[in-house]
Tab-separated table of C-alpha atoms in Angstrom:
chain	number	residue	atom	x	y	z
K	1	GLN	CA	-4.057	41.544	-34.960
K	2	GLU	CA	-0.425	42.204	-33.953
K	3	LEU	CA	-0.988	45.887	-34.666
K	4	MET	CA	-4.057	45.795	-32.399
K	5	HIS	CA	-1.994	44.239	-29.586
K	6	ARG	CA	0.689	46.919	-29.988
K	7	CYS	CA	-1.932	49.654	-29.908
K	8	ALA	CA	-3.553	48.067	-26.867
K	9	ASP	CA	-0.140	47.780	-25.145
K	10	GLY	CA	0.553	51.427	-25.980
K	11	ILE	CA	-2.817	52.555	-24.624
K	12	ILE	CA	-2.338	50.469	-21.474
K	13	GLY	CA	1.154	51.945	-21.060
K	14	VAL	CA	-0.173	55.497	-21.409
K	15	CYS	CA	-2.984	54.743	-18.950
K	16	LEU	CA	-0.514	53.284	-16.446
K	17	LEU	CA	1.750	56.303	-16.821
K	18	TRP	CA	-1.176	58.690	-16.359
K	19	THR	CA	-2.485	56.727	-13.378
K	20	THR	CA	0.980	56.646	-11.773
K	21	ALA	CA	1.455	60.381	-12.343
K	22	ALA	CA	-1.996	61.140	-10.942
K	23	TRP	CA	-1.347	58.906	-7.911
K	24	ALA	CA	2.024	60.593	-7.272
K	25	ALA	CA	0.400	64.031	-7.483
K	26	GLU	CA	-2.382	62.971	-5.105
K	27	THR	CA	-0.021	61.513	-2.497
K	28	TRP	CA	1.970	64.752	-2.114
K	29	GLY	CA	0.781	66.598	0.954
K	30	LEU	CA	1.657	67.698	4.448
K	31	GLU	CA	2.527	64.180	5.591
K	32	SER	CA	4.901	63.706	2.630
K	33	LEU	CA	6.481	67.109	3.245
K	34	THR	CA	7.076	66.557	6.953
K	35	GLN	CA	8.511	63.105	6.233
K	36	ILE	CA	11.048	64.575	3.779
K	37	LEU	CA	11.918	67.453	6.127
K	38	SER	CA	12.373	65.146	9.121
K	39	ASP	CA	14.634	62.813	7.110
K	40	ARG	CA	17.048	65.650	6.280
K	41	PRO	CA	19.593	66.700	8.851
K	42	ALA	CA	19.061	70.304	9.911
K	43	SER	CA	21.919	72.423	8.666
K	44	PRO	CA	22.646	76.131	9.121
K	45	ARG	CA	21.054	78.265	6.393
K	46	GLN	CA	21.843	81.787	5.290
K	47	TYR	CA	18.807	84.059	5.449
K	48	THR	CA	17.646	87.501	4.416
K	49	GLU	CA	14.859	88.976	6.494
K	50	THR	CA	12.654	91.851	5.356
K	51	ARG	CA	10.508	93.458	8.052
K	52	GLU	CA	7.686	95.822	7.081
K	53	SER	CA	5.857	97.871	9.663
K	54	ALA	CA	3.672	100.951	9.871
K	55	TYR	CA	6.375	102.324	12.184
K	56	LEU	CA	9.104	102.031	9.537
K	57	GLN	CA	9.462	104.421	6.606
K	58	VAL	CA	11.293	101.746	4.591
K	59	PRO	CA	11.484	97.985	5.120
K	60	LEU	CA	14.217	96.843	7.512
K	61	VAL	CA	16.451	94.283	5.794
K	62	SER	CA	18.809	92.092	7.789
K	63	GLY	CA	20.691	88.870	7.227
K	64	GLY	CA	22.620	86.120	8.897
K	65	VAL	CA	22.399	82.405	9.676
K	66	ILE	CA	19.519	80.390	11.098
K	67	LYS	CA	19.898	76.881	12.486
K	68	LEU	CA	18.030	74.246	14.427
K	69	LEU	CA	20.247	72.485	16.961
K	70	PRO	CA	19.845	68.745	17.706
K	71	ASP	CA	18.178	69.548	21.050
K	72	GLY	CA	15.473	71.552	19.229
K	73	THR	CA	16.883	74.988	20.026
K	74	LEU	CA	16.270	77.450	17.205
K	75	VAL	CA	19.148	79.917	16.785
K	76	LYS	CA	19.054	83.001	14.574
K	77	GLU	CA	22.325	84.897	14.326
K	78	LYS	CA	21.917	88.241	12.617
K	79	SER	CA	25.134	89.635	11.170
K	80	THR	CA	23.829	92.617	9.201
K	81	PRO	CA	23.127	95.460	9.781
K	82	TYR	CA	24.309	94.642	13.333
K	83	PHE	CA	25.040	91.531	15.401
K	84	GLU	CA	22.212	89.925	17.344
K	85	ARG	CA	21.813	86.345	18.517
K	86	LEU	CA	18.365	85.021	19.285
K	87	SER	CA	18.090	81.555	20.808
K	88	VAL	CA	14.756	79.841	21.485
K	89	ASP	CA	14.721	76.560	23.363
K	90	ARG	CA	11.578	74.801	24.582
K	91	THR	CA	11.049	77.066	27.600
K	92	GLN	CA	12.756	80.413	27.026
K	93	ILE	CA	14.092	82.931	24.548
K	94	THR	CA	17.509	84.538	24.944
K	95	VAL	CA	18.608	87.640	23.035
K	96	GLU	CA	22.059	89.154	23.031
K	97	GLY	CA	23.830	91.539	20.730
K	98	ASP	CA	25.787	94.668	20.039
K	99	GLY	CA	24.946	97.445	22.432
K	100	PHE	CA	22.830	95.556	24.941
K	101	SER	CA	23.277	92.873	27.554
K	102	ARG	CA	21.924	89.359	27.363
K	103	ARG	CA	18.203	89.053	28.167
K	104	THR	CA	16.186	85.914	28.800
K	105	LEU	CA	12.391	85.651	28.935
K	106	PRO	CA	10.115	82.652	29.509
K	107	LEU	CA	8.154	81.586	26.418
K	108	THR	CA	4.985	81.550	28.507
K	109	ASP	CA	5.187	85.374	28.320
K	110	LEU	CA	5.475	85.257	24.496
K	111	PRO	CA	2.751	82.963	23.111
K	112	ALA	CA	3.226	84.001	19.454
K	113	ILE	CA	6.958	83.222	19.492
K	114	HIS	CA	6.259	80.000	21.360
K	115	SER	CA	3.657	78.874	18.784
K	116	PHE	CA	5.851	79.839	15.829
K	117	THR	CA	8.959	78.039	17.089
K	118	GLU	CA	7.032	74.946	18.240
K	119	GLY	CA	5.272	74.872	14.866
K	120	LEU	CA	8.577	75.151	13.007
K	121	ARG	CA	10.076	72.368	15.132
K	122	ALA	CA	6.996	70.216	14.502
K	123	LEU	CA	7.186	70.837	10.744
K	124	LEU	CA	10.898	70.011	10.577
K	125	SER	CA	10.619	66.915	12.782
K	126	GLY	CA	7.494	65.497	11.136
K	127	ASN	CA	5.343	65.936	14.240
K	128	LEU	CA	1.931	66.427	12.599
K	129	LYS	CA	0.075	66.110	15.913
K	130	THR	CA	1.804	69.153	17.418
K	131	LEU	CA	1.550	71.119	14.175
K	132	ASP	CA	-2.195	70.403	14.081
K	133	GLU	CA	-2.613	71.406	17.734
K	134	LEU	CA	-1.007	74.777	17.044
K	135	PHE	CA	-2.169	75.642	13.515
K	136	VAL	CA	-4.928	75.126	10.994
K	137	SER	CA	-2.897	74.104	7.948
K	138	GLU	CA	-3.589	74.089	4.246
K	139	MET	CA	-1.132	72.521	1.815
K	140	ARG	CA	-1.176	73.368	-1.900
K	141	GLY	CA	1.004	72.769	-4.898
K	142	SER	CA	3.245	69.948	-5.972
K	143	ARG	CA	6.403	68.375	-4.641
K	144	LYS	CA	8.438	70.770	-6.801
K	145	SER	CA	6.590	73.915	-5.697
K	146	TRP	CA	4.504	73.805	-2.528
K	147	ARG	CA	2.824	76.310	-0.215
K	148	LEU	CA	1.862	75.608	3.369
K	149	SER	CA	-0.506	78.105	4.953
K	150	LEU	CA	-0.703	78.125	8.760
K	151	LYS	CA	-3.241	79.977	10.928
K	152	PRO	CA	-2.834	79.894	14.723
K	153	ARG	CA	-5.454	77.909	16.635
K	154	GLN	CA	-4.642	79.353	20.038
K	155	THR	CA	-6.263	82.697	20.841
K	156	GLN	CA	-3.142	84.251	22.386
K	157	ALA	CA	-0.995	83.404	19.368
K	158	ALA	CA	-3.731	84.604	16.968
K	159	ARG	CA	-3.682	88.003	18.688
K	160	ALA	CA	-0.125	88.439	17.392
K	161	ILE	CA	0.066	86.263	14.246
K	162	ASP	CA	-2.589	86.417	11.533
K	163	ARG	CA	-1.041	83.758	9.285
K	164	ILE	CA	2.211	82.181	8.137
K	165	LEU	CA	2.992	81.052	4.605
K	166	VAL	CA	5.850	78.582	4.156
K	167	THR	CA	6.921	77.884	0.564
K	168	GLY	CA	9.431	75.451	-0.784
K	169	ASP	CA	10.710	72.909	-3.257
K	170	ALA	CA	10.560	69.256	-2.146
K	171	GLY	CA	12.424	69.067	1.186
K	172	THR	CA	13.764	72.619	1.057
K	173	ILE	CA	12.034	75.552	2.720
K	174	ILE	CA	12.609	78.628	0.572
K	175	ARG	CA	10.527	81.318	2.303
K	176	ILE	CA	8.650	81.864	5.536
K	177	HIS	CA	6.301	84.857	5.408
K	178	ILE	CA	4.655	85.919	8.665
K	179	TRP	CA	1.750	88.365	8.704
K	180	GLU	CA	1.044	89.804	12.118
K	181	ALA	CA	-2.398	90.720	13.388
K	182	ASP	CA	-1.460	94.432	13.463
K	183	GLY	CA	-0.587	94.447	9.733
K	184	ASP	CA	3.200	94.194	10.093
K	185	SER	CA	4.961	91.394	8.230
K	186	THR	CA	8.287	89.586	8.126
K	187	LEU	CA	9.622	87.708	5.126
K	188	LEU	CA	12.431	85.239	5.819
K	189	GLU	CA	14.137	84.047	2.622
K	190	LEU	CA	16.444	81.062	3.038
């Protein structure tokens, strides 16, 4: 009888472990991801960007630092193969760099950039409502290895962006791959 109780305890323990593991796997999703990302302070990240285009004979590879400032401004400072600083706040984009003067354009003129940056801000801040307004999202994978697919909802953004694939590990974004409607693509590895 004692042996039966031990076996029963063992079976119950295994069932509880399996149930807990299954529950943990089921609860991982977009809400969990955005919660983890929003809890982490945004810090500057080194990046390598690979741009492929029908107009390029070989992919264009560049690198630098990307950061999200506390006010929501996204800053991408390219250091190789040349210096360029791109800054996107909530209303405008500013570009400056080697060989050209500073230029500023309203984001209303650039719906794809506006959608992408607002979507990235929404993802990092845990704002699921805004993310859902801008993109149809599909989350796959586990906490350790996830993939978030984003397709623009707005017609103007969809004319420029076909889809975006964000991959990562828990609260760390590892890659952002953007496929444009014209077939060009950009891979940002962080």
